XYZ file of N, CA and C in Angstrom:
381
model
N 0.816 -1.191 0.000
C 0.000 0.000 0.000
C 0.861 1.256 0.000
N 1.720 1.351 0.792
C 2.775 2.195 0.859
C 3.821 3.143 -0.055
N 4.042 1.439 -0.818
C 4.691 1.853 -2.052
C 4.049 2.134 -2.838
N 2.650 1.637 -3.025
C 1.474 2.070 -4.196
C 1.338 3.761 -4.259
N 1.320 4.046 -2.852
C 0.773 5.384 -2.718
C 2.047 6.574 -3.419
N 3.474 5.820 -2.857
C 4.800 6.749 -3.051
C 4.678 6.784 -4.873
N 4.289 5.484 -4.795
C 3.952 5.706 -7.078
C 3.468 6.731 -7.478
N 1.820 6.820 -6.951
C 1.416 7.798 -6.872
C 1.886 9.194 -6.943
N 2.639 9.464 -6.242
C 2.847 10.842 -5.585
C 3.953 10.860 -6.386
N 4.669 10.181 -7.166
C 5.666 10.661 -8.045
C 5.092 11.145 -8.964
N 4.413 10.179 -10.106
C 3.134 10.670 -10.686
C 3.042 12.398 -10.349
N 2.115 12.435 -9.955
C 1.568 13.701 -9.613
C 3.014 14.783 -9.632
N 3.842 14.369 -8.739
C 5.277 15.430 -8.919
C 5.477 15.439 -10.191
N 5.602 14.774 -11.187
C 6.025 14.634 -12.268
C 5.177 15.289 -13.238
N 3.907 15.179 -13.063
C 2.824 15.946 -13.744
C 2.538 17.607 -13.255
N 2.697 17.313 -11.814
C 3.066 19.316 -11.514
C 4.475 19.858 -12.202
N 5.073 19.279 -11.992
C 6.614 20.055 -12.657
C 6.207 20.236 -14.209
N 5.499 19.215 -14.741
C 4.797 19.960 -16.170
C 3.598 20.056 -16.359
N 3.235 20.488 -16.068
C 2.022 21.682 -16.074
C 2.296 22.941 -15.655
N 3.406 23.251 -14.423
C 3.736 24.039 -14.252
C 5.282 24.703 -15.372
N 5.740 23.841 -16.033
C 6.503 24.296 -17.075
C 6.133 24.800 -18.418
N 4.458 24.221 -18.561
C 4.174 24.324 -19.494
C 3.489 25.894 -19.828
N 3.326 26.435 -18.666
C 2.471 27.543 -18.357
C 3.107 28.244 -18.960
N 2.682 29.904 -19.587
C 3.289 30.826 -19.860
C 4.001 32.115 -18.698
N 5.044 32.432 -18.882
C 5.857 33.004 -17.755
C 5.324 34.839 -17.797
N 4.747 35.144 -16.860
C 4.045 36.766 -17.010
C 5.188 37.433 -16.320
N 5.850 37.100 -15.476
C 7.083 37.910 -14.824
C 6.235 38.702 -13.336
N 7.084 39.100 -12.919
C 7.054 39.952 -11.314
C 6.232 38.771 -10.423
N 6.438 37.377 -10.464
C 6.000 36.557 -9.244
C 4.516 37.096 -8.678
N 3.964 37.403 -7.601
C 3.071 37.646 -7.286
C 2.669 39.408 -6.876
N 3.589 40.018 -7.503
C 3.315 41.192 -7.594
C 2.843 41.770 -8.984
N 2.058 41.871 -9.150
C 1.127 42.158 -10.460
C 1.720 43.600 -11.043
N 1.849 44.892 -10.028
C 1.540 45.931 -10.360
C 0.306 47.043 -10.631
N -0.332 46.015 -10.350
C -2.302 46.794 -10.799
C -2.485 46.514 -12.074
N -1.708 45.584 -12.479
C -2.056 45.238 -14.247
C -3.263 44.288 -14.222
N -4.117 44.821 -15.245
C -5.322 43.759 -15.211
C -5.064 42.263 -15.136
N -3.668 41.831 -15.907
C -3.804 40.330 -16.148
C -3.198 40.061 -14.272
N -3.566 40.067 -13.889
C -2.760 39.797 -12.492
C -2.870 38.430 -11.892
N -2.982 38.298 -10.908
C -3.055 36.808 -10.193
C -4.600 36.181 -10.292
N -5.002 37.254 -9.737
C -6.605 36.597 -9.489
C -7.537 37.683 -10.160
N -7.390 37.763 -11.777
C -8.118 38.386 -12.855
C -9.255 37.181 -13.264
N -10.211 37.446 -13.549
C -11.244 36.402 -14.232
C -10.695 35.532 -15.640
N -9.920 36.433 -16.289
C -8.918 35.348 -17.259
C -8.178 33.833 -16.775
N -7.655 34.545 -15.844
C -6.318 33.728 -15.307
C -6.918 32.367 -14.674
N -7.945 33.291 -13.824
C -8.458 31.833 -12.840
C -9.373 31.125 -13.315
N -9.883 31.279 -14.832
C -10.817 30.182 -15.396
C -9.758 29.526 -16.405
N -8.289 29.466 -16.371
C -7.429 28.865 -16.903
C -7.199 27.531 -16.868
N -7.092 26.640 -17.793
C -6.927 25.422 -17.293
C -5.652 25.163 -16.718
N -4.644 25.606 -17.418
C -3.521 25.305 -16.546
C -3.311 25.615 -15.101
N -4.108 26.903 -15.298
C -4.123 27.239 -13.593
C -4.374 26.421 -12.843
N -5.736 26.230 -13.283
C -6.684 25.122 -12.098
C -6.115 23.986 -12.312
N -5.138 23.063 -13.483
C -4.762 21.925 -13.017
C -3.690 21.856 -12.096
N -2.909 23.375 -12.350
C -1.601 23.486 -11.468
C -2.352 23.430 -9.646
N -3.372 24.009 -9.359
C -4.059 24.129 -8.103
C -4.482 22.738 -7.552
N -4.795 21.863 -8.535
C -5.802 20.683 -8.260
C -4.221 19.964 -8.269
N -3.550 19.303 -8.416
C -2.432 19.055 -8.787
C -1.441 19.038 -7.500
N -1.591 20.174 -6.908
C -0.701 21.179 -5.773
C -1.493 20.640 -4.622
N -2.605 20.491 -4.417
C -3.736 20.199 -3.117
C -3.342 18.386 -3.185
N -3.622 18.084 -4.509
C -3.293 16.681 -4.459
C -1.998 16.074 -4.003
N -0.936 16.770 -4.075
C 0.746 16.291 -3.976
C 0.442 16.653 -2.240
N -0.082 17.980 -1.396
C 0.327 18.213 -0.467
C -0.680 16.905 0.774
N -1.737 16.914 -0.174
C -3.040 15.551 0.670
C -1.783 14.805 0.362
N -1.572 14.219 -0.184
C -0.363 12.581 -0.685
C 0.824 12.546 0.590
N 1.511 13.884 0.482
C 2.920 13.705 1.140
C 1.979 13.545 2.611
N 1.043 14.631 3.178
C 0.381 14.186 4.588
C 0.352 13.081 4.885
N -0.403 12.296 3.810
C -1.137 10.905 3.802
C 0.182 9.972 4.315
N 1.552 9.993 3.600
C 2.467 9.197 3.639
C 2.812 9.374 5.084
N 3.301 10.719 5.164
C 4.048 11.366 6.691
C 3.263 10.266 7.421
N 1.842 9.960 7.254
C 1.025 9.517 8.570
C 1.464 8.161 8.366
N 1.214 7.110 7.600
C 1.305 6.087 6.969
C 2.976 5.393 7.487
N 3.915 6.423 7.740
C 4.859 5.720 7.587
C 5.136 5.713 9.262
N 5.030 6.835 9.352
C 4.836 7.207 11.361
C 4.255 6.121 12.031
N 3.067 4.966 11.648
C 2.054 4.357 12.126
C 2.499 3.088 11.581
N 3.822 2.852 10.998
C 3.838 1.253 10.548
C 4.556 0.651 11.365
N 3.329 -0.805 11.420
C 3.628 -1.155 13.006
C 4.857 -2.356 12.465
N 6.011 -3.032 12.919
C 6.738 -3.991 12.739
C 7.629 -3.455 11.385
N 7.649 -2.770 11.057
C 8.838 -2.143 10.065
C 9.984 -1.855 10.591
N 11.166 -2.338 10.193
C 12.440 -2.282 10.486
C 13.237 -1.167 9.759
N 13.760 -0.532 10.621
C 14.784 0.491 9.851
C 16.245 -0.413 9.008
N 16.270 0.246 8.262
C 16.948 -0.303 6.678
C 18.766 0.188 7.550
N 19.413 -0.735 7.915
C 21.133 -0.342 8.153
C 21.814 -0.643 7.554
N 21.605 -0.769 6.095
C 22.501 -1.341 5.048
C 23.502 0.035 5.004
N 23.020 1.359 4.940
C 24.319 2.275 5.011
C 25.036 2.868 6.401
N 24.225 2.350 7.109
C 25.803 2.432 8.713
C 26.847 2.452 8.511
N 27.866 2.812 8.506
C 29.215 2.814 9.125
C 29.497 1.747 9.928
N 30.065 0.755 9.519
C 30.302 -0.098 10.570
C 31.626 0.345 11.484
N 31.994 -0.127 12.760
C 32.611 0.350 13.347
C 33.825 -0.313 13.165
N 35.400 0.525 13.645
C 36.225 -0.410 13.404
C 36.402 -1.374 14.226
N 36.966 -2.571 13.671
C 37.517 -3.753 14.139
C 38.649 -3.788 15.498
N 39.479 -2.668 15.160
C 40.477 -2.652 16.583
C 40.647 -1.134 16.343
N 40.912 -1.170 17.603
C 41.414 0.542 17.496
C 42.499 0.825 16.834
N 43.034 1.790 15.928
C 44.229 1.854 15.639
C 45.520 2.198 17.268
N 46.972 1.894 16.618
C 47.642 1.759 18.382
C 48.562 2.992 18.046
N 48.440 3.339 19.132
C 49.245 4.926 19.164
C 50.844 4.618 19.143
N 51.612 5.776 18.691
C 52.648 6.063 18.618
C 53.549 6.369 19.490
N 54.460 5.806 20.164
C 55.547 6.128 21.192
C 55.615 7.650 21.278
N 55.256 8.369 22.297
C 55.640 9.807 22.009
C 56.606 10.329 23.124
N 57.644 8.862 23.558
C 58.716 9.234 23.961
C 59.956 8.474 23.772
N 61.061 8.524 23.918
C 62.133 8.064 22.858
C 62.494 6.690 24.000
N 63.127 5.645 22.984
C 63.030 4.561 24.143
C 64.281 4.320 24.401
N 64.696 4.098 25.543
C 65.878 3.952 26.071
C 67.269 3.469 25.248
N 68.142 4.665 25.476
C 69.308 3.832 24.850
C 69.550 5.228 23.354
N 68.734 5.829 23.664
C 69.149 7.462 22.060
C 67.386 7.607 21.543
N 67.756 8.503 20.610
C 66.477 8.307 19.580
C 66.053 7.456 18.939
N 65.043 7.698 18.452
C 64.482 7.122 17.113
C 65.091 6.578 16.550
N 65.525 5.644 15.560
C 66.352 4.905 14.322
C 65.250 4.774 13.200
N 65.836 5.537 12.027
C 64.960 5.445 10.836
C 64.400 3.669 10.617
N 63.727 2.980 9.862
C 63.889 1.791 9.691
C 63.740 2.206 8.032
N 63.794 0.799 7.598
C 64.021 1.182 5.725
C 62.906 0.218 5.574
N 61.856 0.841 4.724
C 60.682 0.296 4.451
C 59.814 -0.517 5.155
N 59.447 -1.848 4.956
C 58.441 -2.298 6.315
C 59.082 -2.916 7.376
N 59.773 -3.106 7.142
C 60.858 -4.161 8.226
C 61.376 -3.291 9.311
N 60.950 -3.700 10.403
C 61.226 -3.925 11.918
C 62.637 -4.006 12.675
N 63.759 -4.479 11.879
C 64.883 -4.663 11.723
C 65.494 -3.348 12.773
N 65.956 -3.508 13.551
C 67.173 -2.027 14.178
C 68.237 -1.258 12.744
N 68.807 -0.381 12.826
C 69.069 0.104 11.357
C 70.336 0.185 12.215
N 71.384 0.454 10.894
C 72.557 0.588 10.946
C 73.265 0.663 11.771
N 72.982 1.732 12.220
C 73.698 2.767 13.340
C 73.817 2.527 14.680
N 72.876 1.531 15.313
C 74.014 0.135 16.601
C 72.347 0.794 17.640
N 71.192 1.725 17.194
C 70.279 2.091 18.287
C 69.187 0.933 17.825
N 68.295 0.711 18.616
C 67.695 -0.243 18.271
C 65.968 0.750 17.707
N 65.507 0.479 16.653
C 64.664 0.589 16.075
C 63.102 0.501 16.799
N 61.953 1.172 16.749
C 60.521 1.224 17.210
C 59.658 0.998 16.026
N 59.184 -0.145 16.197
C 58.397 -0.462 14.921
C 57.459 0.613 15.017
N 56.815 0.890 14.215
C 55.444 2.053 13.838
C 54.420 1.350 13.422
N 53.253 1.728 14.503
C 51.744 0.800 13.872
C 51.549 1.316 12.217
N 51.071 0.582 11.894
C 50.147 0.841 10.320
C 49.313 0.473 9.993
């Protein structure tokens, strides 16, 4: 029923966005100026486009209500967690942020763990 109705209401979006494209463009939005053709002239409002754009507009805003209620009130529906964030697996491990006995730091050469050259012994680095 749910999804029947969301059909619906595309529909209708899809049919206001043209009807309302199809209309002719008078300019100044809802400020007329005192020009006869104005908003609510006897021309305008026995227009069909008008009145389908109106009938159209009442219908999309009844629809989205209808859903708002519809979806608020569904009883045993599960929220969808396919896009969560899953959490990480381990924490990443922090970095020595003091020098370990015996001198500084010792560069290491690429991934290897190895103590380097120079006789200090090496601090592996998480990655």
């Amino acid at each position: 029923m749910f999804t029947f109705l969301l059909v619906i209401q595309a529909i209708i979006a899809a049919l206001l966005v043209t009807v309302i494209l199809m209309q002719k463009s008078e300019g100044g939005g809802l400020t007329s100026s005192g020009s006869p053709s104005g908003l609510m002239s006897a021309r305008s409002a026995a227009d069909f486009l008008t009145r389908t754009t109106a009938i159209l507009a009442g219908l999309f805003i009844a629809m989205s209500i209808l859903l708002a209620f519809i979806a608020a009130n569904r009883h045993g529906a599960t929220i969808d967690a396919s896009l969560q964030r899953a959490a990480p697996a381990t924490a990443p491990q922090a970095l020595p942020t003091s020098a370990p006995p015996g001198g500084a730091f010792a560069p290491t050469q690429g991934n290897s763990t190895a103590p380097a050259a120079q006789g200090n012994s090496a601090v592996p680095l998480a990655q």
